[in-house]
Short mmCIF file of C-alpha atoms and ligand atoms in Angstrom, two decimals:
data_model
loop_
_atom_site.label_atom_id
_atom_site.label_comp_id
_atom_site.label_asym_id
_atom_site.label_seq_id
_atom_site.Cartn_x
_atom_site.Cartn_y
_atom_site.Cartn_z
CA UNK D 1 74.79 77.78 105.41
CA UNK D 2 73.41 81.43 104.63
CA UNK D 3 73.07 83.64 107.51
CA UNK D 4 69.04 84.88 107.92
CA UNK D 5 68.74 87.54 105.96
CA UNK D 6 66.29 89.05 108.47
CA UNK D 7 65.97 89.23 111.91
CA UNK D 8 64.41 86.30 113.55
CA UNK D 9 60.65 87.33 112.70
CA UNK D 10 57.72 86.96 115.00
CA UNK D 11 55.90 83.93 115.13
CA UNK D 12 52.25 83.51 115.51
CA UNK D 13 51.33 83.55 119.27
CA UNK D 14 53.84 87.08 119.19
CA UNK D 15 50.62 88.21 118.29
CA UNK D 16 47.86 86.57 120.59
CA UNK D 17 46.98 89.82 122.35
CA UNK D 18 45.48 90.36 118.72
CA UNK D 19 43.79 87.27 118.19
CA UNK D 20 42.61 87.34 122.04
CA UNK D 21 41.57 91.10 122.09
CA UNK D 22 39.15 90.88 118.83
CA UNK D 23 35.54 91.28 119.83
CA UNK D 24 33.92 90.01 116.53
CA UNK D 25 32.78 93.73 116.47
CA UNK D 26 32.97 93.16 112.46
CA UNK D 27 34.06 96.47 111.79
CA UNK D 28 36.55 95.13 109.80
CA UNK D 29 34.26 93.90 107.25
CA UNK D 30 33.69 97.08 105.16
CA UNK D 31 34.96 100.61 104.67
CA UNK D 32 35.26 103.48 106.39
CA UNK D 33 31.68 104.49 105.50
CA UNK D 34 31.75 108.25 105.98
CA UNK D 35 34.05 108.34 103.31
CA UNK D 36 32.42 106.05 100.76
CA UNK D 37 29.20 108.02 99.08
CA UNK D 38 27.45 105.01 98.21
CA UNK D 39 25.97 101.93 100.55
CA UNK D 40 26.58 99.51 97.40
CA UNK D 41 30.28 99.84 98.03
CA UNK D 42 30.61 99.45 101.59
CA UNK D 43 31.81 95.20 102.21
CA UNK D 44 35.52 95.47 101.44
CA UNK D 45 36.89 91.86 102.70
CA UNK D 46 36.60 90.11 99.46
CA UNK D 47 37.06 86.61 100.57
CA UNK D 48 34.42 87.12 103.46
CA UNK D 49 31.91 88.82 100.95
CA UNK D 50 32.75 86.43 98.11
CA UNK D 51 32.04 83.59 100.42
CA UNK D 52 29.65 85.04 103.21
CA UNK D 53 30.58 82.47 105.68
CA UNK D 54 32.28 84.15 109.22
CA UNK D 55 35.34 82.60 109.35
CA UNK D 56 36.35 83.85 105.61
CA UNK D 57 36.18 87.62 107.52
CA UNK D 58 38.92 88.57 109.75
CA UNK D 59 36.80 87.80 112.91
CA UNK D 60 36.59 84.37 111.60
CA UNK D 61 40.20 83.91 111.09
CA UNK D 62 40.96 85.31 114.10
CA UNK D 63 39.21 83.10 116.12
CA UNK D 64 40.81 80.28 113.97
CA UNK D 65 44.62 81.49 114.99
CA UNK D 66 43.27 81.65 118.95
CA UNK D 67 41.27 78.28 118.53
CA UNK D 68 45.01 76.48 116.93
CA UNK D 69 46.77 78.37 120.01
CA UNK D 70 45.06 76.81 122.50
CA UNK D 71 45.11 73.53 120.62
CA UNK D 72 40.70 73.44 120.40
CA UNK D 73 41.35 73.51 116.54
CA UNK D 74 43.06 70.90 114.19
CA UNK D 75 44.21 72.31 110.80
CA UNK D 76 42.22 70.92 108.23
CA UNK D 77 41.69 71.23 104.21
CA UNK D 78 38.77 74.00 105.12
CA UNK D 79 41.08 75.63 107.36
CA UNK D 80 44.13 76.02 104.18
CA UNK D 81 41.08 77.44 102.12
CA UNK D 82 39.94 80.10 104.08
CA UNK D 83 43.60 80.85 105.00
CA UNK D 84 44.64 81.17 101.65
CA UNK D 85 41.42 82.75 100.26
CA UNK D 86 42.77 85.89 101.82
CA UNK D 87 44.22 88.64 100.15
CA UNK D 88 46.46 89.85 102.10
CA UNK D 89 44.62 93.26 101.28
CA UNK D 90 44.62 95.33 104.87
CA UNK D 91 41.26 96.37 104.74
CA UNK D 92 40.42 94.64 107.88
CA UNK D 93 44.03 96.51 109.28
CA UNK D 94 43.09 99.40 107.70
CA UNK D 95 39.53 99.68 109.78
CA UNK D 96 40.90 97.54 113.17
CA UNK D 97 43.90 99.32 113.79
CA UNK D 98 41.96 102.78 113.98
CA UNK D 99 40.05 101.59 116.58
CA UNK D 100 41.87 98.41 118.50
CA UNK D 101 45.32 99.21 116.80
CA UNK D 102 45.05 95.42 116.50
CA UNK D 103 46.86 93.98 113.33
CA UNK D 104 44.37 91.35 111.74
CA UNK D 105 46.62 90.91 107.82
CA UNK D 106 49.60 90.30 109.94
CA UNK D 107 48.42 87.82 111.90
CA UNK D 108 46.92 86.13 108.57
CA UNK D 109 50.41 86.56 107.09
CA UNK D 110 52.20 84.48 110.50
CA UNK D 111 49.28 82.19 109.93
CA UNK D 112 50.64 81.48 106.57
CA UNK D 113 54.06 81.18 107.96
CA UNK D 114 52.55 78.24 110.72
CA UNK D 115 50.94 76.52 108.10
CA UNK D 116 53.96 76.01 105.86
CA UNK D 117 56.16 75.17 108.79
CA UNK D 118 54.21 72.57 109.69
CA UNK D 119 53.01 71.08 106.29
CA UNK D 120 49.56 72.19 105.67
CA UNK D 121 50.17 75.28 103.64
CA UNK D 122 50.64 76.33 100.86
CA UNK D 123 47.53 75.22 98.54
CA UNK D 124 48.85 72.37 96.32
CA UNK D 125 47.99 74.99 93.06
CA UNK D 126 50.85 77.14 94.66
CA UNK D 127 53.59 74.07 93.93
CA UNK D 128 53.80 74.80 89.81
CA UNK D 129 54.92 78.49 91.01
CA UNK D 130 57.87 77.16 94.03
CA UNK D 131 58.67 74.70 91.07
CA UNK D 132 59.28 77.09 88.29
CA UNK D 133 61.30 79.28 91.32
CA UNK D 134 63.42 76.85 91.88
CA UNK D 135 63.88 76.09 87.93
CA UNK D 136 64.18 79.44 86.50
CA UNK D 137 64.44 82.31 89.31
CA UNK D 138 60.95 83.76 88.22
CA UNK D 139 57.51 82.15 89.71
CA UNK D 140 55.69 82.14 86.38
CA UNK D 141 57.50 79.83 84.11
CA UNK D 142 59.69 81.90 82.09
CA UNK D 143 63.56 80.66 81.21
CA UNK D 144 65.68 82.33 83.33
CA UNK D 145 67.85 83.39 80.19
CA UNK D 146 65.05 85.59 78.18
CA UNK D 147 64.32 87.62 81.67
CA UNK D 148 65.76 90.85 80.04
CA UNK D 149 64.34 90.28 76.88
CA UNK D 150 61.75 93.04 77.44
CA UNK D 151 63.97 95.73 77.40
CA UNK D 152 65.30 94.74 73.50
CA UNK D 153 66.09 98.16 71.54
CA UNK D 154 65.62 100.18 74.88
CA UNK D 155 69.59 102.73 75.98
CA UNK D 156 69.77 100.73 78.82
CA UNK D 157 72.75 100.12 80.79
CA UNK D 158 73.59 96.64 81.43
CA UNK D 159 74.35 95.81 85.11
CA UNK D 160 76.88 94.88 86.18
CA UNK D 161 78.93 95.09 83.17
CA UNK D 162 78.56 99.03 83.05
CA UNK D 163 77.84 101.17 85.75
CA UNK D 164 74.81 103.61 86.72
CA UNK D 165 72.96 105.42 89.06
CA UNK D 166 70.03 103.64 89.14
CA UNK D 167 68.77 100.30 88.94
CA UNK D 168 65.54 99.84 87.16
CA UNK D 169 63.88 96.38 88.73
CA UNK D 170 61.33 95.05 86.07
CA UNK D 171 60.40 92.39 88.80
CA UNK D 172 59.13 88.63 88.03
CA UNK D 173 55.56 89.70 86.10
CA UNK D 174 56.87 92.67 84.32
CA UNK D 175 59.58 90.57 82.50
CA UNK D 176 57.02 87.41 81.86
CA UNK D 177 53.96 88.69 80.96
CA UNK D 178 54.12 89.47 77.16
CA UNK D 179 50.73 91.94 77.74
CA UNK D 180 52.96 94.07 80.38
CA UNK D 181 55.48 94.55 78.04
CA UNK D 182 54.40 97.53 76.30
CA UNK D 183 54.40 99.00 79.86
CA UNK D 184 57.44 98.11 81.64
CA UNK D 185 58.87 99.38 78.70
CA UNK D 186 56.80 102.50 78.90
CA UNK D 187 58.31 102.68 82.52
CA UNK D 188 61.89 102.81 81.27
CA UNK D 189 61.38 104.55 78.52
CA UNK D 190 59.87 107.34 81.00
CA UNK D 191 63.02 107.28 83.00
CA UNK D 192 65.49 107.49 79.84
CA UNK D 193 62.94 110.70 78.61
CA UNK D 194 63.99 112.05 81.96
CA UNK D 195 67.90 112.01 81.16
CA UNK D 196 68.40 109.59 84.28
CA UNK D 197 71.45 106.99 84.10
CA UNK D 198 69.58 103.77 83.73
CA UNK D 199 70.82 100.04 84.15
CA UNK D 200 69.25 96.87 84.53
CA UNK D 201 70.37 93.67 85.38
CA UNK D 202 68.50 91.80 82.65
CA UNK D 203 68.99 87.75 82.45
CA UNK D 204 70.74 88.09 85.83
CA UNK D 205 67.58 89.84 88.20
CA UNK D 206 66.12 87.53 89.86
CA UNK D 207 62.90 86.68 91.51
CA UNK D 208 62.30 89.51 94.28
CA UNK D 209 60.49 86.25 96.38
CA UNK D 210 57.46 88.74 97.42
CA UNK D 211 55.27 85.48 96.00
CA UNK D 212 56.76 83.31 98.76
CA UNK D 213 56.71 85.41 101.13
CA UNK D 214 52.83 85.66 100.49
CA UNK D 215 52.51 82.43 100.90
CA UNK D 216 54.08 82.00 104.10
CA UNK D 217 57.58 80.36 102.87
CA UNK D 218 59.64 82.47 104.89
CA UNK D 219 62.75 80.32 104.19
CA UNK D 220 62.62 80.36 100.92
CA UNK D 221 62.29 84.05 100.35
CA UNK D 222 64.93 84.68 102.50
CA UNK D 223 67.32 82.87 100.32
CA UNK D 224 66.60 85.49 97.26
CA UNK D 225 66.47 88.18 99.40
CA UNK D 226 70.23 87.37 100.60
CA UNK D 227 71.19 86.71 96.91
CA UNK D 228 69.50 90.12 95.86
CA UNK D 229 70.68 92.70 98.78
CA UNK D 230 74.35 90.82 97.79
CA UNK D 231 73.93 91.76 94.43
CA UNK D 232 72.24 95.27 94.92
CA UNK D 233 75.36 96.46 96.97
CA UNK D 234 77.86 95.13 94.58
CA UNK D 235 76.44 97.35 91.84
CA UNK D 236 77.30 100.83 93.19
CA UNK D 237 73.61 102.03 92.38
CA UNK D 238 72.11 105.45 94.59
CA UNK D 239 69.00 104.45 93.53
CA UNK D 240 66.76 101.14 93.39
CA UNK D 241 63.33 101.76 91.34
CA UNK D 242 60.79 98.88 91.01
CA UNK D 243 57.31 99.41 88.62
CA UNK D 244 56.44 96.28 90.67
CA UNK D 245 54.49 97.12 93.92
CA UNK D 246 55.05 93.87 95.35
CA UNK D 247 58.74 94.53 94.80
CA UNK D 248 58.87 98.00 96.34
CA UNK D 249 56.66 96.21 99.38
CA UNK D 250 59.92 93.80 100.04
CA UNK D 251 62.65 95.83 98.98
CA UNK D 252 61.23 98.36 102.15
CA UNK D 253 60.08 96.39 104.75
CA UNK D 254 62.32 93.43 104.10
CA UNK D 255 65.49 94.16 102.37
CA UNK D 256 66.14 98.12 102.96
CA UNK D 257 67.83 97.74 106.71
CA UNK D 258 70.66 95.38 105.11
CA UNK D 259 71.07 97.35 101.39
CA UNK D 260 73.85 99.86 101.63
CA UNK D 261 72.89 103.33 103.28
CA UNK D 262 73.16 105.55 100.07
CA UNK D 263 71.06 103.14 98.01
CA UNK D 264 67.30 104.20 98.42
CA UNK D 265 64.17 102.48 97.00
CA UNK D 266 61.84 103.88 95.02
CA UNK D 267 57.99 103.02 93.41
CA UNK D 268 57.96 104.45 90.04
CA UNK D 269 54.77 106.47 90.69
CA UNK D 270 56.74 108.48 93.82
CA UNK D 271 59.91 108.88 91.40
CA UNK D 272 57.85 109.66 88.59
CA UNK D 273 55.68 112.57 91.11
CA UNK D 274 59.57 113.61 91.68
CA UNK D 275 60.47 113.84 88.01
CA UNK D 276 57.36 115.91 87.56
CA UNK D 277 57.58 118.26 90.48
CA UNK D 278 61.10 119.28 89.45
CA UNK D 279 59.78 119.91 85.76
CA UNK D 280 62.32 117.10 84.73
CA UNK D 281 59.76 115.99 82.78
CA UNK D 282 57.06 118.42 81.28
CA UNK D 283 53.80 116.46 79.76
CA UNK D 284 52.48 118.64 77.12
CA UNK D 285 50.44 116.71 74.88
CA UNK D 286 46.55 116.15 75.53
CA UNK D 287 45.59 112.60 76.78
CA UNK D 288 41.79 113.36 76.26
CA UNK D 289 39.89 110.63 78.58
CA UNK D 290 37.95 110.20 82.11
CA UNK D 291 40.25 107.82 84.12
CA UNK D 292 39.63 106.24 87.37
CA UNK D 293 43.10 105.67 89.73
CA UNK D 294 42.57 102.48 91.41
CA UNK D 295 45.43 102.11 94.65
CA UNK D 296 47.29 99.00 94.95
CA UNK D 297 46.99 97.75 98.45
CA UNK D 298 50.73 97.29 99.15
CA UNK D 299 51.13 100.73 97.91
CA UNK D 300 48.28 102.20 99.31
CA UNK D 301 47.64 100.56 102.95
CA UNK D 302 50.86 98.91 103.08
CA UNK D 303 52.98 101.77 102.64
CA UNK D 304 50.43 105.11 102.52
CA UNK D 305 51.25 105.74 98.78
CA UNK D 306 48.13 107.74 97.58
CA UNK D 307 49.15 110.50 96.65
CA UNK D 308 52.07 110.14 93.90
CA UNK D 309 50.18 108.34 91.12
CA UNK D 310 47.42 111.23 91.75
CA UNK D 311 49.63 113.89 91.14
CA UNK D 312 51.28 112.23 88.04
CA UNK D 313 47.97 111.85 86.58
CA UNK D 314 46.86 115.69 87.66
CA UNK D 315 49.74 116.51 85.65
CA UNK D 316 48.96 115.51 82.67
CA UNK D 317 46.98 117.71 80.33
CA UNK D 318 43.17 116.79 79.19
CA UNK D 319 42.94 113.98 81.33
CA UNK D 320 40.00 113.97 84.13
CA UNK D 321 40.57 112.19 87.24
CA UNK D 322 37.98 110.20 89.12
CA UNK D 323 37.60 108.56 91.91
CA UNK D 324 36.01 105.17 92.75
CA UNK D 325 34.02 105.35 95.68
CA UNK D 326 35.96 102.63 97.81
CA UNK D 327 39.09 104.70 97.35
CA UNK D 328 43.06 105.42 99.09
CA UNK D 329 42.47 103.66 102.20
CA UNK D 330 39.17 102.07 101.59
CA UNK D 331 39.90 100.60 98.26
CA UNK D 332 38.90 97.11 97.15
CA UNK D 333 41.75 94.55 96.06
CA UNK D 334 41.58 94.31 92.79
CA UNK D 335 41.65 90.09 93.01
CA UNK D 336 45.45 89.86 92.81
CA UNK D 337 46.48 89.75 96.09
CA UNK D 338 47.87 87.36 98.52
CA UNK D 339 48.47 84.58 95.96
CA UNK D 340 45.01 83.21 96.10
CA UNK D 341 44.22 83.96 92.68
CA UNK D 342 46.46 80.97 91.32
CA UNK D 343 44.25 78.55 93.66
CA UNK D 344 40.73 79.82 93.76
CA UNK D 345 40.94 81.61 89.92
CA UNK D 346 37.03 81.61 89.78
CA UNK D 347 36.77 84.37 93.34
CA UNK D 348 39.75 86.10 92.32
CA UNK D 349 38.07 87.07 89.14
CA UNK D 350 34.98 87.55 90.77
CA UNK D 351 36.64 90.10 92.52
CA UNK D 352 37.94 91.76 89.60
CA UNK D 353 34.63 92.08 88.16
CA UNK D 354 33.17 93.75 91.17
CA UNK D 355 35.90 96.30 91.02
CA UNK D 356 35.44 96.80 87.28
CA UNK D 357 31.49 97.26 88.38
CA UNK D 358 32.81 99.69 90.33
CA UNK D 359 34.86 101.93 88.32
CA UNK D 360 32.07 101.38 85.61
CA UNK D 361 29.80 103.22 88.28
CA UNK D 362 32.18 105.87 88.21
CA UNK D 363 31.55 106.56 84.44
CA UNK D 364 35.36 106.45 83.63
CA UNK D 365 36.63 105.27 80.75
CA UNK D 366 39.96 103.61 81.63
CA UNK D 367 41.52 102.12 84.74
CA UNK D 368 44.78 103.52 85.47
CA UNK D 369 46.88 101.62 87.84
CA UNK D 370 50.44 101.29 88.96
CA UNK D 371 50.76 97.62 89.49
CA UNK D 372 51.56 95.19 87.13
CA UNK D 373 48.82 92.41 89.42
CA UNK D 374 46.29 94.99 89.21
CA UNK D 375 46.29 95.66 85.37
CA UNK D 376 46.43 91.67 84.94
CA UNK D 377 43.24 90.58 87.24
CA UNK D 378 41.63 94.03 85.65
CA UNK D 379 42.53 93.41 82.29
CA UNK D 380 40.87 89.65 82.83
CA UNK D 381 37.57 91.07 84.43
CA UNK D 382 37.72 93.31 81.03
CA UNK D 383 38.15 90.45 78.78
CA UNK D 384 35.85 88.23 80.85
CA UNK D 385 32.70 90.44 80.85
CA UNK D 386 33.11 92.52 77.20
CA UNK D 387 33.46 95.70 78.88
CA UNK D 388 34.48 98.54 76.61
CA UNK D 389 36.87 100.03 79.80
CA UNK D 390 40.04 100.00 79.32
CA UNK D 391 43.25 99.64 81.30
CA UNK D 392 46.52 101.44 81.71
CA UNK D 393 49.94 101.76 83.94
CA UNK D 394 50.70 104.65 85.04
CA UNK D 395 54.18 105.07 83.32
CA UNK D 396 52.52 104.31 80.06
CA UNK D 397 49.68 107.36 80.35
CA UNK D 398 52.71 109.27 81.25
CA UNK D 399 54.73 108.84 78.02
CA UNK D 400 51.83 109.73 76.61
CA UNK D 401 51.57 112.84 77.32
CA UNK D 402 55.24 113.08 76.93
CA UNK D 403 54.43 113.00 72.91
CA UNK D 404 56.36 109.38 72.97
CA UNK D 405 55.73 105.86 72.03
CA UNK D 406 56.80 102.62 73.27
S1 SF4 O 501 39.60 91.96 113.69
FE1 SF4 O 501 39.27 93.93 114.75
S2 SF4 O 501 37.59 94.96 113.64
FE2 SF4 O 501 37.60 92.74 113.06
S3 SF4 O 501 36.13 91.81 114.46
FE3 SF4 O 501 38.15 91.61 115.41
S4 SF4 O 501 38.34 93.42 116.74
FE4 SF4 O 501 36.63 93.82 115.34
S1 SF4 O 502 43.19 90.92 104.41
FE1 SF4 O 502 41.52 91.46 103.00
S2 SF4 O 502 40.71 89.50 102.24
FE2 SF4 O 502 41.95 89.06 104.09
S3 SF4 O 502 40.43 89.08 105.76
FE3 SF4 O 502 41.33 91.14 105.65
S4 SF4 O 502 39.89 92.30 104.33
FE4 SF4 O 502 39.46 90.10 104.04
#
């Protein structure tokens, strides 16, 4: 049997002092307010304002975890829903931990955990995603064997046949979705512009298991994160860089303590922030248009990542850089998160729409993100309503203004 690649985690009632201690104060229901100029923007839970019922806010759910500890509440099909309408998004961390330093998303995360080891969770949608795992390495149907086909006619190394200094991690959407392949491949290209020694590991990467981990299948992502870190230190790589944010989330807080000490792990935007500050890279050529930056929440909240994509854009000559108001720590999820769009499509693209509302408000013309979830649920809110915004990764406004095409 596999040793654990982690720890032994905590479990549920670890956390009871959290679920105990919350007052239903409801704080955690919108943003930080003195920072958002406009009252229209100020809910930020999206299941609880999607669905304006208590227990889809974090109060709600938090009573639910005490009400199972002490055995007054049965899980039940409403229970699973509200659960797993959740994003996973750390807005209700973001405003609880200020003030109670209580830790809300985590306890929805071990709540997850429960409810698979027990058999209520996940939702049944979420079984066409383990099933495709388990048949191809990647959640989202794709043949294992045509993983590195997005990198075709791209200098790439070839791991582990050659060698190189850095691994570039396309991660399970990137390599799957035929609209993110003009920017993944803007992402390496980027990174070959720069004159860094590139490799990938092509048909052989495999499923980072962020997904299951979402869901609460603990077990199961363990057993790619053991085949990954195995694989990682066998390529004699300094560097691990991932456009996927949901990648860079598990590669740091799950993986990094058992990867070798000289391999570090970067998100393309801070690498990219890097390149630029060192004048590896030099953007010269106008990119004439009004964007609006729109944070990730496992880069942003998870991991305090505002900065880097702001400075790549700031670099980059002609464009103009807004801001939405719900922005860096009081950002909205953009409907990707958690999982929950693949059960509940219909709120996670209601979601999407209200951020597109939002950056509308803004009067931007384009979306840039760095995250290939966000530029999906975006790019369907676009496509959805007949908006005339567009959308963009980071990497591929970059090469832009590097005078390059994909
Ligand atoms: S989770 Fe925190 S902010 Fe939300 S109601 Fe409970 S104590 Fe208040
Ligand atoms: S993590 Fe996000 S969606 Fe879930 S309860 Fe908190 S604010 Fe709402």
């Amino acid at each position: 049997m596999k040793k654990r690649i982690t720890a032994p985690r905590e479990v549920l009632h670890e956390l009871q002092q959290d679920y105990y201690i919350c007052t239903k104060c409801k704080l955690c229901q919108g943003v930080h307010v003195q920072y958002c100029p406009e009252s229209r923007f100020w809910r930020n839970c999206p299941s609880g304002t999607r669905y304006r019922w208590e227990p889809y806010y974090a109060s709600g759910k938090m009573e639910i975890a005490r009400g199972l500890h002490v055995n007054e509440l049965e899980p039940s099909d409403s229970m699973r829903d509200i659960l797993y309408t959740c994003m996973l998004c750390s807005s209700c961390q973001e405003q609880c931990y200020e003030v109670k330093q209580l830790h809300p998303t985590r306890v929805f995360e071990l709540m997850r955990e429960k409810a698979v080891r027990e058999g209520w969770g996940p939702m049944p949608e979420h079984a066409p995603l383990v099933e495709s795992l388990e048949a191809n390495d990647n959640p989202f149907g794709m043949d294992k064997s045509k993983r590195g086909d997005w990198a075709k006619g791209l200098a790439l190394k070839s791991l582990p046949k050659e060698s190189a200094e850095v691994l570039f991690y396309a991660g399970d959407a990137y390599s799957s979705d035929p609209a993110l392949l003009h920017a993944v491949r803007a992402a390496a290209q980027v990174l070959l512009e720069a004159g860094l020694d590139v490799g990938i590991l092509g048909a052989e990467e495999k499923s980072d298991g962020a997904l299951m981990l979402m869901l609460g299948d603990r077990d199961f992502f363990e057993t790619y994160a053991y085949d990954n870190v195995e694989t990682f230190n066998s390529l004699g790589v300094k560097l691990i860089v991932t456009p996927d944010t949901h990648a860079a989330w598990v590669f740091k807080e799950e993986y990094a303590d058992l990867l070798d000490p000289g391999i570090k792990i970067m998100h393309i935007s801070q690498l990219l922030s890097r390149l630029l500050k060192k004048n590896v890279l030099t953007p010269q050529k106008e990119v004439a248009m009004k964007v609006v930056y729109h944070d990730p929440c496992k880069l942003g909240r998870r991991f305090d990542i505002y900065e880097a994509p702001r400075r790549v854009l700031r670099a980059i000559p002609g464009l103009e850089l807004l801001e939405f108001p719900r922005s860096t720590f009081n950002s909205l999820c953009c409907g990707g998160g958690g999982g929950a769009r693949y059960a509940f499509p219909d709120y996670a693209l209601w979601t999407a729409k209200e951020r597109l509302f939002e950056a509308e408000w803004t009067g931007a013309e384009a979306i840039v993100t760095t995250c290939p979830y966000c530029v999906q649920m975006l790019g369907q809110a676009v496509e959805a309503t007949g908006s005339k915004m567009k959308v963009f990764d980071l990497a591929e406004v970059l090469l832009a203004s590097l005078g390059k095409e994909v």
